Short mmCIF file of C-alpha atoms and ligand atoms in Angstrom, two decimals:
data_model
loop_
_atom_site.label_atom_id
_atom_site.label_comp_id
_atom_site.label_asym_id
_atom_site.label_seq_id
_atom_site.Cartn_x
_atom_site.Cartn_y
_atom_site.Cartn_z
CA MET A 1 10.05 8.87 -5.51
CA LEU A 2 7.31 6.62 -6.88
CA VAL A 3 3.75 7.87 -6.27
CA ALA A 4 0.64 5.72 -5.73
CA PRO A 5 -2.60 7.74 -5.40
CA SER A 6 -5.17 6.07 -3.15
CA ILE A 7 -8.49 6.00 -4.99
CA LEU A 8 -10.31 6.00 -1.67
CA SER A 9 -10.34 9.79 -2.04
CA ALA A 10 -11.56 9.75 -5.66
CA ASP A 11 -15.12 10.67 -6.65
CA PHE A 12 -16.80 7.26 -6.98
CA GLY A 13 -19.68 8.83 -8.87
CA LYS A 14 -17.34 9.17 -11.85
CA LEU A 15 -14.84 6.45 -11.11
CA GLU A 16 -13.82 5.67 -14.69
CA SER A 17 -12.86 9.26 -15.53
CA GLU A 18 -11.11 9.65 -12.15
CA ILE A 19 -8.93 6.60 -12.83
CA LYS A 20 -8.13 7.80 -16.35
CA ALA A 21 -7.30 11.30 -15.09
CA ILE A 22 -5.00 10.09 -12.33
CA CYS A 23 -3.14 7.80 -14.76
CA GLU A 24 -2.76 10.64 -17.28
CA ALA A 25 -1.49 12.88 -14.47
CA GLY A 26 1.53 10.57 -14.29
CA CYS A 27 1.12 8.35 -11.23
CA ASP A 28 3.18 5.16 -10.99
CA PHE A 29 0.58 2.88 -9.41
CA ILE A 30 -3.10 2.97 -8.48
CA HIS A 31 -3.41 2.20 -4.75
CA ILE A 32 -6.61 0.29 -3.90
CA ASP A 33 -7.70 0.02 -0.26
CA VAL A 34 -9.73 -3.11 0.43
CA MET A 35 -11.42 -2.96 3.87
CA ASP A 36 -13.73 -5.65 5.25
CA GLY A 37 -15.45 -3.98 8.23
CA HIS A 38 -13.71 -6.44 10.61
CA PHE A 39 -9.97 -5.81 10.57
CA VAL A 40 -10.73 -2.08 10.25
CA PRO A 41 -13.93 -0.18 11.09
CA ASN A 42 -14.73 0.63 7.47
CA LEU A 43 -15.97 -1.18 4.37
CA THR A 44 -14.75 -0.29 0.88
CA LEU A 45 -14.37 -2.11 -2.41
CA GLY A 46 -15.01 -5.63 -3.63
CA PRO A 47 -14.05 -7.34 -6.88
CA VAL A 48 -16.95 -5.80 -8.85
CA VAL A 49 -15.57 -2.28 -8.38
CA VAL A 50 -11.94 -3.35 -8.68
CA HIS A 51 -12.83 -4.93 -12.01
CA SER A 52 -13.96 -1.50 -13.28
CA VAL A 53 -10.85 0.16 -11.87
CA ALA A 54 -8.59 -2.39 -13.56
CA LYS A 55 -10.38 -1.85 -16.87
CA ALA A 56 -9.95 1.94 -16.75
CA ALA A 57 -6.36 1.95 -15.43
CA SER A 58 -3.31 2.28 -17.66
CA LYS A 59 -0.98 1.99 -14.65
CA PRO A 60 -0.28 -1.08 -12.49
CA LEU A 61 -2.44 -1.72 -9.43
CA ASP A 62 -1.20 -1.77 -5.84
CA ILE A 63 -3.82 -3.59 -3.74
CA HIS A 64 -3.71 -3.06 0.03
CA LEU A 65 -5.76 -5.63 1.96
CA MET A 66 -7.07 -4.52 5.36
CA VAL A 67 -9.05 -7.64 6.11
CA GLN A 68 -9.44 -10.76 8.21
CA ASN A 69 -9.09 -14.03 6.33
CA ASN A 70 -6.35 -12.80 3.98
CA SER A 71 -6.16 -16.02 2.00
CA PHE A 72 -9.78 -15.68 0.83
CA PHE A 73 -9.19 -12.09 -0.30
CA VAL A 74 -5.95 -13.01 -2.08
CA GLU A 75 -7.91 -15.50 -4.18
CA LEU A 76 -10.55 -12.87 -4.85
CA PHE A 77 -8.14 -10.16 -6.05
CA ALA A 78 -5.27 -12.14 -7.63
CA PRO A 79 -7.16 -12.42 -10.98
CA PHE A 80 -6.73 -8.64 -11.43
CA LYS A 81 -2.95 -9.20 -11.60
CA PRO A 82 -1.87 -6.26 -9.44
CA GLU A 83 1.83 -5.37 -9.33
CA PHE A 84 1.74 -5.64 -5.51
CA LEU A 85 -0.70 -7.42 -3.23
CA SER A 86 -0.14 -6.48 0.40
CA PHE A 87 -1.54 -7.92 3.64
CA HIS A 88 -1.19 -6.96 7.31
CA ILE A 89 1.16 -8.91 9.57
CA GLU A 90 -1.19 -8.27 12.54
CA GLU A 91 -3.82 -10.46 10.89
CA GLU A 92 -1.72 -13.31 9.52
CA LYS A 93 -0.34 -16.31 11.40
CA HIS A 94 1.18 -17.84 8.25
CA ALA A 95 2.69 -14.82 6.53
CA ASN A 96 5.46 -16.76 4.85
CA ARG A 97 3.04 -19.25 3.32
CA LEU A 98 0.70 -16.47 2.14
CA ALA A 99 3.58 -14.51 0.56
CA GLN A 100 4.51 -17.67 -1.33
CA LYS A 101 0.91 -18.17 -2.47
CA ILE A 102 0.79 -14.59 -3.82
CA ARG A 103 4.06 -15.16 -5.67
CA GLU A 104 2.68 -18.32 -7.24
CA TYR A 105 0.04 -16.10 -8.89
CA GLY A 106 2.90 -14.10 -10.46
CA ILE A 107 2.23 -11.14 -8.16
CA LYS A 108 4.74 -9.38 -5.88
CA PRO A 109 3.86 -9.99 -2.22
CA ALA A 110 4.10 -7.11 0.27
CA ILE A 111 3.70 -7.00 4.03
CA VAL A 112 2.02 -4.13 5.93
CA LEU A 113 2.66 -2.92 9.47
CA ASN A 114 0.34 -0.76 11.55
CA PRO A 115 1.97 2.29 13.15
CA HIS A 116 2.56 0.53 16.49
CA THR A 117 3.72 -2.84 15.10
CA ASN A 118 7.35 -3.63 15.74
CA LEU A 119 9.78 -4.30 12.88
CA ASP A 120 10.99 -7.46 14.65
CA SER A 121 7.70 -9.10 13.64
CA ILE A 122 8.78 -9.15 9.98
CA GLU A 123 12.55 -9.50 10.26
CA TYR A 124 12.53 -13.11 9.02
CA LEU A 125 9.94 -12.39 6.35
CA LEU A 126 11.96 -9.71 4.54
CA GLU A 127 13.68 -12.09 2.15
CA PHE A 128 10.28 -13.42 0.99
CA VAL A 129 8.54 -10.14 0.12
CA ASP A 130 9.15 -7.46 -2.52
CA MET A 131 7.87 -4.55 -0.46
CA VAL A 132 7.14 -3.47 3.11
CA LEU A 133 4.30 -0.99 3.56
CA LEU A 134 4.60 1.09 6.71
CA MET A 135 1.34 2.69 7.83
CA SER A 136 1.75 6.30 8.92
CA VAL A 137 -1.89 6.47 10.13
CA ASN A 138 -4.11 3.87 11.76
CA PRO A 139 -5.69 2.04 8.84
CA GLY A 140 -9.37 2.51 8.05
CA PHE A 141 -9.86 6.00 6.67
CA GLY A 142 -8.36 8.56 4.33
CA GLY A 143 -7.62 12.10 5.43
CA GLN A 144 -5.97 11.34 8.79
CA LYS A 145 -2.96 13.02 10.33
CA PHE A 146 0.54 11.70 9.57
CA ILE A 147 2.26 9.99 12.55
CA PRO A 148 5.87 11.27 12.38
CA ASN A 149 7.58 8.41 14.24
CA VAL A 150 7.29 6.40 11.00
CA LEU A 151 10.40 8.33 9.87
CA ASP A 152 12.46 6.59 12.50
CA LYS A 153 10.88 3.28 11.55
CA ILE A 154 11.81 3.73 7.88
CA LYS A 155 15.46 4.25 8.84
CA ASN A 156 15.50 1.15 11.02
CA LEU A 157 13.76 -0.88 8.33
CA LYS A 158 16.30 0.32 5.77
CA ASP A 159 19.10 -1.22 7.87
CA LYS A 160 17.30 -4.55 8.14
CA ILE A 161 16.57 -4.54 4.40
CA GLU A 162 20.22 -3.89 3.54
CA LEU A 163 21.11 -6.96 5.52
CA ARG A 164 18.38 -9.35 4.40
CA ASN A 165 16.94 -8.26 1.02
CA PRO A 166 18.40 -5.10 -0.56
CA ASN A 167 15.84 -5.23 -3.41
CA CYS A 168 12.87 -4.90 -1.07
CA LEU A 169 11.03 -1.57 -1.44
CA ILE A 170 9.63 0.63 1.33
CA GLU A 171 6.18 2.14 0.85
CA VAL A 172 4.55 4.62 3.24
CA ASP A 173 0.78 5.11 3.48
CA GLY A 174 -1.29 7.70 5.34
CA GLY A 175 -1.29 11.46 5.71
CA VAL A 176 1.42 11.94 3.06
CA CYS A 177 1.56 15.47 1.59
CA ASP A 178 3.99 18.20 0.45
CA ARG A 179 4.81 19.05 4.10
CA ASN A 180 6.29 15.65 5.00
CA ILE A 181 7.57 14.40 1.63
CA GLU A 182 11.13 15.73 2.08
CA SER A 183 11.57 13.94 5.39
CA LEU A 184 10.13 10.75 3.89
CA LYS A 185 12.63 10.94 1.04
CA LYS A 186 15.49 11.57 3.44
CA ALA A 187 14.45 8.66 5.64
CA GLY A 188 14.53 6.28 2.63
CA ALA A 189 10.97 5.70 1.40
CA ASP A 190 10.72 4.40 -2.20
CA ILE A 191 6.95 4.73 -2.80
CA VAL A 192 4.40 7.01 -1.17
CA VAL A 193 0.64 6.52 -1.11
CA ALA A 194 -1.44 9.69 -0.98
CA GLY A 195 -5.21 10.00 -1.17
CA SER A 196 -6.72 13.21 0.19
CA TYR A 197 -3.66 15.28 -0.75
CA ILE A 198 -3.56 14.28 -4.44
CA PHE A 199 -7.33 14.21 -5.01
CA GLY A 200 -7.74 17.51 -3.14
CA GLY A 201 -6.04 19.59 -5.85
CA ASP A 202 -4.60 19.52 -9.36
CA TYR A 203 -3.64 15.85 -9.80
CA LYS A 204 -0.56 16.44 -11.96
CA GLU A 205 0.81 19.24 -9.79
CA ARG A 206 0.26 17.30 -6.59
CA ILE A 207 1.89 14.12 -7.95
CA GLU A 208 4.88 16.21 -9.12
CA SER A 209 5.18 17.82 -5.69
CA LEU A 210 5.74 14.36 -4.18
CA ARG A 211 8.47 13.27 -6.61
C1 LIG B 301 -5.81 4.15 5.11
C2 LIG B 301 -5.50 3.75 3.69
C3 LIG B 301 -4.78 4.80 2.92
C4 LIG B 301 -5.54 6.08 2.79
C5 LIG B 301 -4.59 7.18 2.46
O1 LIG B 301 -6.34 3.06 5.79
O2 LIG B 301 -4.69 2.59 3.68
O3 LIG B 301 -4.33 4.30 1.68
O4 LIG B 301 -6.55 6.01 1.83
O5 LIG B 301 -5.29 8.37 2.44
P1 LIG B 301 -4.63 9.75 2.91
O6 LIG B 301 -3.49 10.02 1.99
O7 LIG B 301 -5.75 10.72 2.78
O8 LIG B 301 -4.17 9.56 4.33
ZN1 LIG B 302 -3.68 2.00 1.77
#
């Protein structure tokens, strides 16, 4: 299992040392939650802070956009060359075009679905993205409770992926911890995002417990 700690739960008063510590603890990616106060009722990081994160990080970035006007934010964050740049299907009328635009920057495009969003909405997008991120909480805040019906959704997505793009990865974000990791593995998740769980204890131990 690949592990992407969400820095939303880090101590922003000592961001540089937090990023270095989480990379040394052996994470695979640094998950960055960009919220605009419109698509979700919270406001987080802009390019000034992401610049500092990118400078301190020795692991690839995984940027999760929770915004309106995706195209503008793609242009803003593409210069940081994240491994993945993901946007929500609920907020994008031209998902195929945007995925292509992200790829033209040399970045892997990923599509995100809210907990209630049906898989049918991305069926014909699967061959154009490198990852699908399934939300297991309603986006906007760290520390929320895991919504278990995502397990069923992972299994259904796995079938669609087999058919349309076997290389596409499945990432799960929200409420992930040691109590649900086994079922996530069994269902077929490839990458898990965890914020409050990893930053709420010994980073190395907690990352290991999710492997
Ligand atoms: C929620 C964010 C998540 C969140 C995860 O909107 O996308 O990445 O920070 O935090 P935990 O693991 O605490 O649910
Ligand atoms: Zn996220």
